[in-house]
Each structure stands twice: as structure tokens, then as C-alpha cells.
CSV table of C-alpha atoms in Angstrom, one decimal:
chain,number,residue,atom,x,y,z
A,1,UNK,CA,77.7,99.7,63.7
A,2,UNK,CA,76.4,100.1,67.3
A,3,UNK,CA,78.5,99.0,70.3
A,4,UNK,CA,77.3,95.8,72.0
A,5,UNK,CA,76.1,96.7,75.5
A,6,UNK,CA,77.9,94.5,78.1
A,7,UNK,CA,78.0,93.8,81.8
A,8,UNK,CA,81.6,94.5,82.8
A,9,UNK,CA,83.4,93.8,86.0
A,10,UNK,CA,86.5,96.0,86.5
A,11,UNK,CA,89.0,95.1,89.2
A,12,UNK,CA,91.5,97.7,90.4
A,13,UNK,CA,94.3,96.9,92.8
A,14,UNK,CA,96.1,98.6,95.6
A,15,UNK,CA,99.0,99.7,93.5
A,16,UNK,CA,96.7,101.5,91.1
A,17,UNK,CA,94.8,103.3,93.9
A,18,UNK,CA,97.7,104.4,96.0
A,19,UNK,CA,101.1,106.1,95.5
A,20,UNK,CA,104.5,105.0,96.8
A,21,UNK,CA,103.9,106.8,100.1
A,22,UNK,CA,100.7,104.8,100.6
A,23,UNK,CA,98.4,107.8,100.1
A,24,UNK,CA,95.4,107.6,97.9
A,25,UNK,CA,96.3,108.4,94.3
A,26,UNK,CA,93.6,111.1,93.8
A,27,UNK,CA,94.4,111.8,90.1
A,28,UNK,CA,94.2,108.1,89.3
A,29,UNK,CA,91.0,107.6,91.2
A,30,UNK,CA,89.3,110.6,89.5
A,31,UNK,CA,90.4,109.4,86.1
A,32,UNK,CA,89.1,105.9,86.9
A,33,UNK,CA,85.7,107.3,88.0
A,34,UNK,CA,85.5,109.6,84.9
A,35,UNK,CA,86.3,106.7,82.6
A,36,UNK,CA,83.8,104.2,84.2
A,37,UNK,CA,81.1,106.9,84.2
A,38,UNK,CA,81.7,107.5,80.5
A,39,UNK,CA,81.6,103.7,79.8
A,40,UNK,CA,78.3,103.5,81.7
A,41,UNK,CA,77.0,106.4,79.6
A,42,UNK,CA,77.7,104.2,76.5
A,43,UNK,CA,75.1,101.8,77.8
A,44,UNK,CA,77.3,99.3,79.6
A,45,UNK,CA,76.6,98.0,83.1
A,46,UNK,CA,79.7,98.3,85.3
A,47,UNK,CA,80.7,96.7,88.6
A,48,UNK,CA,83.9,97.9,90.3
A,49,UNK,CA,85.9,95.6,92.5
A,50,UNK,CA,88.3,97.7,94.5
A,51,UNK,CA,91.2,96.9,96.8
A,52,UNK,CA,93.3,99.2,98.9
A,53,UNK,CA,91.5,99.5,102.2
A,54,UNK,CA,94.3,98.2,104.5
A,55,UNK,CA,97.0,100.3,102.7
A,56,UNK,CA,94.9,103.5,102.8
A,57,UNK,CA,93.7,102.9,106.4
A,58,UNK,CA,97.3,102.2,107.6
A,59,UNK,CA,98.4,105.5,106.1
A,60,UNK,CA,95.5,107.5,107.6
A,61,UNK,CA,96.2,106.0,111.0
A,62,UNK,CA,99.8,107.1,110.5
A,63,UNK,CA,101.2,103.7,111.2
A,64,UNK,CA,105.0,103.6,110.6
A,65,UNK,CA,104.8,100.2,108.8
A,66,UNK,CA,102.3,97.9,107.2
A,67,UNK,CA,100.3,96.4,110.1
A,68,UNK,CA,101.2,92.8,111.0
A,69,UNK,CA,98.7,91.8,113.7
A,70,UNK,CA,95.2,90.8,112.9
A,71,UNK,CA,93.6,93.5,115.1
A,72,UNK,CA,95.6,96.3,113.4
A,73,UNK,CA,95.0,94.9,109.9
A,74,UNK,CA,91.2,94.9,110.6
A,75,UNK,CA,91.3,98.3,112.1
A,76,UNK,CA,93.2,99.7,109.1
A,77,UNK,CA,90.7,98.0,106.8
A,78,UNK,CA,87.8,99.7,108.6
A,79,UNK,CA,89.4,103.1,108.3
A,80,UNK,CA,90.5,102.6,104.7
A,81,UNK,CA,87.0,101.4,103.6
A,82,UNK,CA,85.5,104.6,104.8
A,83,UNK,CA,88.2,106.7,103.1
A,84,UNK,CA,87.9,104.9,99.8
A,85,UNK,CA,84.2,105.1,99.6
A,86,UNK,CA,84.2,108.8,100.5
A,87,UNK,CA,86.5,109.4,97.5
A,88,UNK,CA,84.6,107.1,95.2
A,89,UNK,CA,81.3,108.8,96.1
A,90,UNK,CA,82.9,112.2,95.6
A,91,UNK,CA,84.6,111.5,92.2
A,92,UNK,CA,81.7,109.5,90.7
A,93,UNK,CA,79.4,112.3,92.0
A,94,UNK,CA,81.2,114.8,89.8
A,95,UNK,CA,79.9,112.8,86.8
A,96,UNK,CA,76.4,112.4,88.2
A,97,UNK,CA,76.8,108.8,89.1
A,98,UNK,CA,75.5,107.0,92.2
A,99,UNK,CA,77.6,104.3,93.8
A,100,UNK,CA,76.9,101.5,96.3
A,101,UNK,CA,79.2,99.7,98.7
A,102,UNK,CA,79.1,95.8,98.9
A,103,UNK,CA,81.4,94.1,101.3
A,104,UNK,CA,81.7,90.3,100.9
A,105,UNK,CA,82.9,87.4,103.0
A,106,UNK,CA,83.6,83.9,101.5
A,107,UNK,CA,80.4,82.5,103.0
A,108,UNK,CA,78.3,85.1,101.2
A,109,UNK,CA,79.3,83.3,98.0
A,110,UNK,CA,79.4,79.7,99.1
A,111,UNK,CA,76.0,79.6,100.9
A,112,UNK,CA,73.2,79.3,98.3
A,113,UNK,CA,70.6,81.5,100.0
A,114,UNK,CA,73.1,84.3,100.5
A,115,UNK,CA,74.4,84.0,97.0
A,116,UNK,CA,70.9,84.3,95.6
A,117,UNK,CA,70.2,87.4,97.7
A,118,UNK,CA,73.5,88.9,96.6
A,119,UNK,CA,72.8,88.3,92.9
A,120,UNK,CA,69.4,90.0,93.3
A,121,UNK,CA,71.1,93.0,95.0
A,122,UNK,CA,73.5,93.4,92.1
A,123,UNK,CA,70.7,93.1,89.6
A,124,UNK,CA,68.6,95.7,91.4
A,125,UNK,CA,71.5,98.2,91.6
A,126,UNK,CA,72.5,97.7,87.9
A,127,UNK,CA,68.8,98.1,86.8
A,128,UNK,CA,68.8,101.5,88.4
A,129,UNK,CA,72.2,102.6,86.9
A,130,UNK,CA,74.0,102.4,90.2
A,131,UNK,CA,77.7,101.4,90.2
A,132,UNK,CA,78.4,98.7,92.8
A,133,UNK,CA,81.8,99.0,94.5
A,134,UNK,CA,82.8,95.6,95.9
A,135,UNK,CA,85.6,94.7,98.4
A,136,UNK,CA,86.4,91.8,100.7
A,137,UNK,CA,85.0,92.6,104.2
A,138,UNK,CA,88.5,92.7,105.8
A,139,UNK,CA,87.3,94.5,109.0
A,140,UNK,CA,85.3,91.5,110.1
A,141,UNK,CA,86.6,88.6,108.0
A,142,UNK,CA,90.0,87.3,109.2
A,143,UNK,CA,90.4,84.3,106.9
A,144,UNK,CA,91.6,86.4,103.9
A,145,UNK,CA,94.0,88.5,105.8
A,146,UNK,CA,95.8,85.8,107.8
A,147,UNK,CA,96.0,83.0,105.2
A,148,UNK,CA,99.2,82.5,103.2
A,149,UNK,CA,97.2,81.2,100.2
A,150,UNK,CA,94.4,83.8,100.0
A,151,UNK,CA,91.1,82.8,98.5
A,152,UNK,CA,90.6,86.2,97.0
A,153,UNK,CA,94.3,87.3,96.6
A,154,UNK,CA,94.0,91.1,96.7
A,155,UNK,CA,90.5,90.7,95.2
A,156,UNK,CA,91.7,89.1,92.0
A,157,UNK,CA,89.7,85.9,92.6
A,158,UNK,CA,86.9,88.0,94.2
A,159,UNK,CA,86.5,89.9,90.9
A,160,UNK,CA,86.2,86.6,89.0
A,161,UNK,CA,83.7,85.3,91.5
A,162,UNK,CA,81.6,88.5,91.1
A,163,UNK,CA,81.8,88.2,87.3
A,164,UNK,CA,80.5,84.7,87.4
A,165,UNK,CA,77.9,85.6,90.0
A,166,UNK,CA,76.6,88.5,87.9
A,167,UNK,CA,76.9,86.6,84.6
A,168,UNK,CA,79.2,89.3,83.3
A,169,UNK,CA,80.3,89.5,79.6
A,170,UNK,CA,83.8,90.8,80.5
A,171,UNK,CA,86.3,90.9,83.4
A,172,UNK,CA,89.0,93.5,83.3
A,173,UNK,CA,91.8,93.2,85.9
A,174,UNK,CA,93.8,96.4,86.1
A,175,UNK,CA,97.3,95.9,87.6
A,176,UNK,CA,100.7,97.6,87.7
A,177,UNK,CA,101.9,95.5,84.7
A,178,UNK,CA,101.0,95.7,81.1
A,179,UNK,CA,99.7,92.2,80.9
A,180,UNK,CA,100.9,88.5,81.0
A,181,UNK,CA,104.4,88.0,79.8
A,182,UNK,CA,106.4,84.9,78.8
A,183,UNK,CA,108.7,85.7,81.7
A,184,UNK,CA,108.9,88.3,84.5
A,185,UNK,CA,109.5,91.7,82.8
A,186,UNK,CA,110.9,93.1,86.1
A,187,UNK,CA,113.7,90.7,85.9
A,188,UNK,CA,114.2,90.0,82.2
A,189,UNK,CA,114.5,92.8,79.6
A,190,UNK,CA,113.7,90.4,76.8
A,191,UNK,CA,110.3,89.4,78.3
A,192,UNK,CA,107.5,89.4,75.6
A,193,UNK,CA,103.9,90.4,76.3
A,194,UNK,CA,101.5,87.7,75.2
A,195,UNK,CA,98.5,89.5,73.6
A,196,UNK,CA,96.0,86.6,73.6
A,197,UNK,CA,95.7,83.2,75.3
A,198,UNK,CA,93.0,80.8,74.1
A,199,UNK,CA,93.2,78.4,77.0
A,200,UNK,CA,94.9,78.5,80.4
A,201,UNK,CA,97.0,75.3,80.9
A,202,UNK,CA,99.6,74.0,83.2
A,203,UNK,CA,102.3,75.5,81.0
A,204,UNK,CA,100.6,78.9,81.4
A,205,UNK,CA,100.8,78.7,85.2
A,206,UNK,CA,104.5,77.9,85.0
A,207,UNK,CA,105.1,81.3,83.4
A,208,UNK,CA,103.4,83.1,86.4
A,209,UNK,CA,105.7,84.5,89.0
A,210,UNK,CA,105.2,85.4,92.7
A,211,UNK,CA,103.7,88.5,94.4
A,212,UNK,CA,103.9,91.9,92.8
A,213,UNK,CA,104.2,95.3,94.5
A,214,UNK,CA,104.9,95.5,98.2
A,215,UNK,CA,101.7,97.6,98.6
A,216,UNK,CA,99.4,94.8,97.3
A,217,UNK,CA,99.1,91.1,97.9
A,218,UNK,CA,98.1,89.8,94.5
A,219,UNK,CA,100.7,88.5,92.1
A,220,UNK,CA,100.3,87.3,88.5
A,221,UNK,CA,99.4,83.8,89.7
A,222,UNK,CA,96.3,85.0,91.5
A,223,UNK,CA,95.3,87.0,88.4
A,224,UNK,CA,95.8,83.9,86.3
A,225,UNK,CA,93.7,81.9,88.7
A,226,UNK,CA,91.0,84.6,88.4
A,227,UNK,CA,91.2,84.5,84.6
A,228,UNK,CA,91.0,80.7,84.7
A,229,UNK,CA,87.8,80.8,86.7
A,230,UNK,CA,86.1,83.5,84.6
A,231,UNK,CA,87.1,82.1,81.2
A,232,UNK,CA,85.7,78.6,82.0
A,233,UNK,CA,82.4,80.3,82.5
A,234,UNK,CA,82.6,82.0,79.1
A,235,UNK,CA,83.8,85.3,80.4
A,236,UNK,CA,86.5,87.1,78.4
A,237,UNK,CA,89.2,88.3,80.8
A,238,UNK,CA,91.7,91.1,80.2
A,239,UNK,CA,94.8,91.9,82.3
A,240,UNK,CA,96.0,95.4,81.6
A,241,UNK,CA,98.0,98.3,83.2
A,242,UNK,CA,95.9,100.5,85.5
A,243,UNK,CA,98.4,103.3,85.4
A,244,UNK,CA,96.2,104.8,82.6
A,245,UNK,CA,92.5,104.2,83.3
A,246,UNK,CA,91.7,105.4,79.7
A,247,UNK,CA,92.9,102.0,78.5
A,248,UNK,CA,89.4,100.8,79.5
A,249,UNK,CA,88.1,102.6,76.4
A,250,UNK,CA,90.3,100.5,74.2
A,251,UNK,CA,89.2,97.3,75.9
A,252,UNK,CA,85.5,98.1,75.7
A,253,UNK,CA,85.8,98.9,72.0
A,254,UNK,CA,87.4,95.5,71.4
A,255,UNK,CA,90.9,96.9,70.6
A,256,UNK,CA,94.2,95.2,71.6
A,257,UNK,CA,95.2,96.1,75.2
A,258,UNK,CA,97.1,94.0,77.7
A,259,UNK,CA,96.5,90.3,77.6
A,260,UNK,CA,93.1,88.8,76.6
A,261,UNK,CA,92.1,85.4,77.9
A,262,UNK,CA,89.4,84.0,75.7
A,263,UNK,CA,86.2,82.9,77.5
A,264,UNK,CA,84.9,79.4,76.6
A,265,UNK,CA,82.5,76.8,77.9
A,266,UNK,CA,83.5,73.2,77.7
């Protein structure tokens, strides 16, 4: 039985791409590139939504602490974007893959003409087997960095918006946690992983906690919001642990991994 070819959006967060010192996790990034390249070789189309620019940039600028002012956050983002894309181009190049960078602002998705142009760009890249790498354009867009209730939330919501925009079959959010639990596993040893959720309801949101790692900005709630948006457009969404990028093989093959939120259209 042949594997169904799908258009897949993969979101990877800051905690997956960096280590505890804030440096790029080179081994993880190479494993991620190799796995995605292999998945594309299976016939799938892959879009990567990547965080980590501010954290990596702050480290390269040798800042003693996470930048707090807007000007320093945007400066760090500019440095970090360059560093991340250099590594992605290098690692994907090892496996004969071409990547493209797409930086988005909120208005790129809300304005109809820009949204149409963006969709056409994604389609053109995917038709030529290019892997688009997407991030929020933090170096020029201040709304995401400064707001308490971020629209994109460490790119969780951005990945869902991209998935809807590109009419993806599947959205995979790689985090530093194994999936969605009935309670916070960092606080409760008896927390149980929920393998499948048919519909996201108010009671589901009540189970979501606050922010996650200190290096990232996206907590489980933003991931749940992303899953909510994607699933209502018929896109299956999986939250899984990005510590082992090979888990992507299991997900693509339809095996149990992390938590699967079932896509549906009302």
C-alpha cells in the first residue's frame, strides 16, 4: 500500500533549536534537516515554521541576558535570522535540498492581495521541491514582540495560519513536551498523556497551562489555539516532542506519537 502524499507544515520551537546556554543545537538542527529531507524524498511537500531568532541572536551578540528593550529584541532577531538560515541552508544542503526564507508580518496574512501573493509564492516553491522556512519578521514587526497576548505565540499560531493558507493536510508542532496532558507533567507526576482529541472545547482549554521554557514564549495554550484554528479547517494537528526529530517518521506514517487533534469541518 503506497503512502499518501501530503502537504505538511512542521513547526519547531526555540527550545528545540537551542541548548540551555542559548547556543544553536547543531545536532538537533542537522537531525531535523535530515529527517525533513527524507520525508520530502517520500513524495511529501514540507513547509518548516521556525522560531529561535531572538534567542540565537542574543547569544551571538554576547548579551548577558535576554533582551528587554524593543530595539535590542529587533537587533537580536536580525542577527539570529541570519544565523539560523545559514545553518538551515548548510544542513539541508548536505541532503541536496534547497531552502527559501519567508518572513511574515500579521498584515501579510490579513490583507487579501498580500495573502494571495503569499499563497502563490508558497505554491511556486513547493512545485519546485523547495522547502520554505517561515518565521515572524521580528526585526521590523514590533507588535508580536511587545504584546503580552501574542498573535503568533512563538510561531504556534503562525504555523496554523500557514497551514490554512497553504491548504495543508497536516500540521505538526514540535515542542519540549511529549504532547497534551490532562495536567501539567512538570508539576504532577501522575499526569497522563492524551493521545487523541476529537474536538477542542472549553474543557480542553482549562487543562492548558501557562508558558513553557524560559527560552521560548509559547506555552501549551498557544499550541492549543493553533490546533483549534487548524482542525476547524480540516487539518489534523499533532503536538509531539521535538527532542527526537525522527518522531516525524512515525507521524507521517500515521503511527501514534504525541497528541493528535482530529481535523474536521463543521
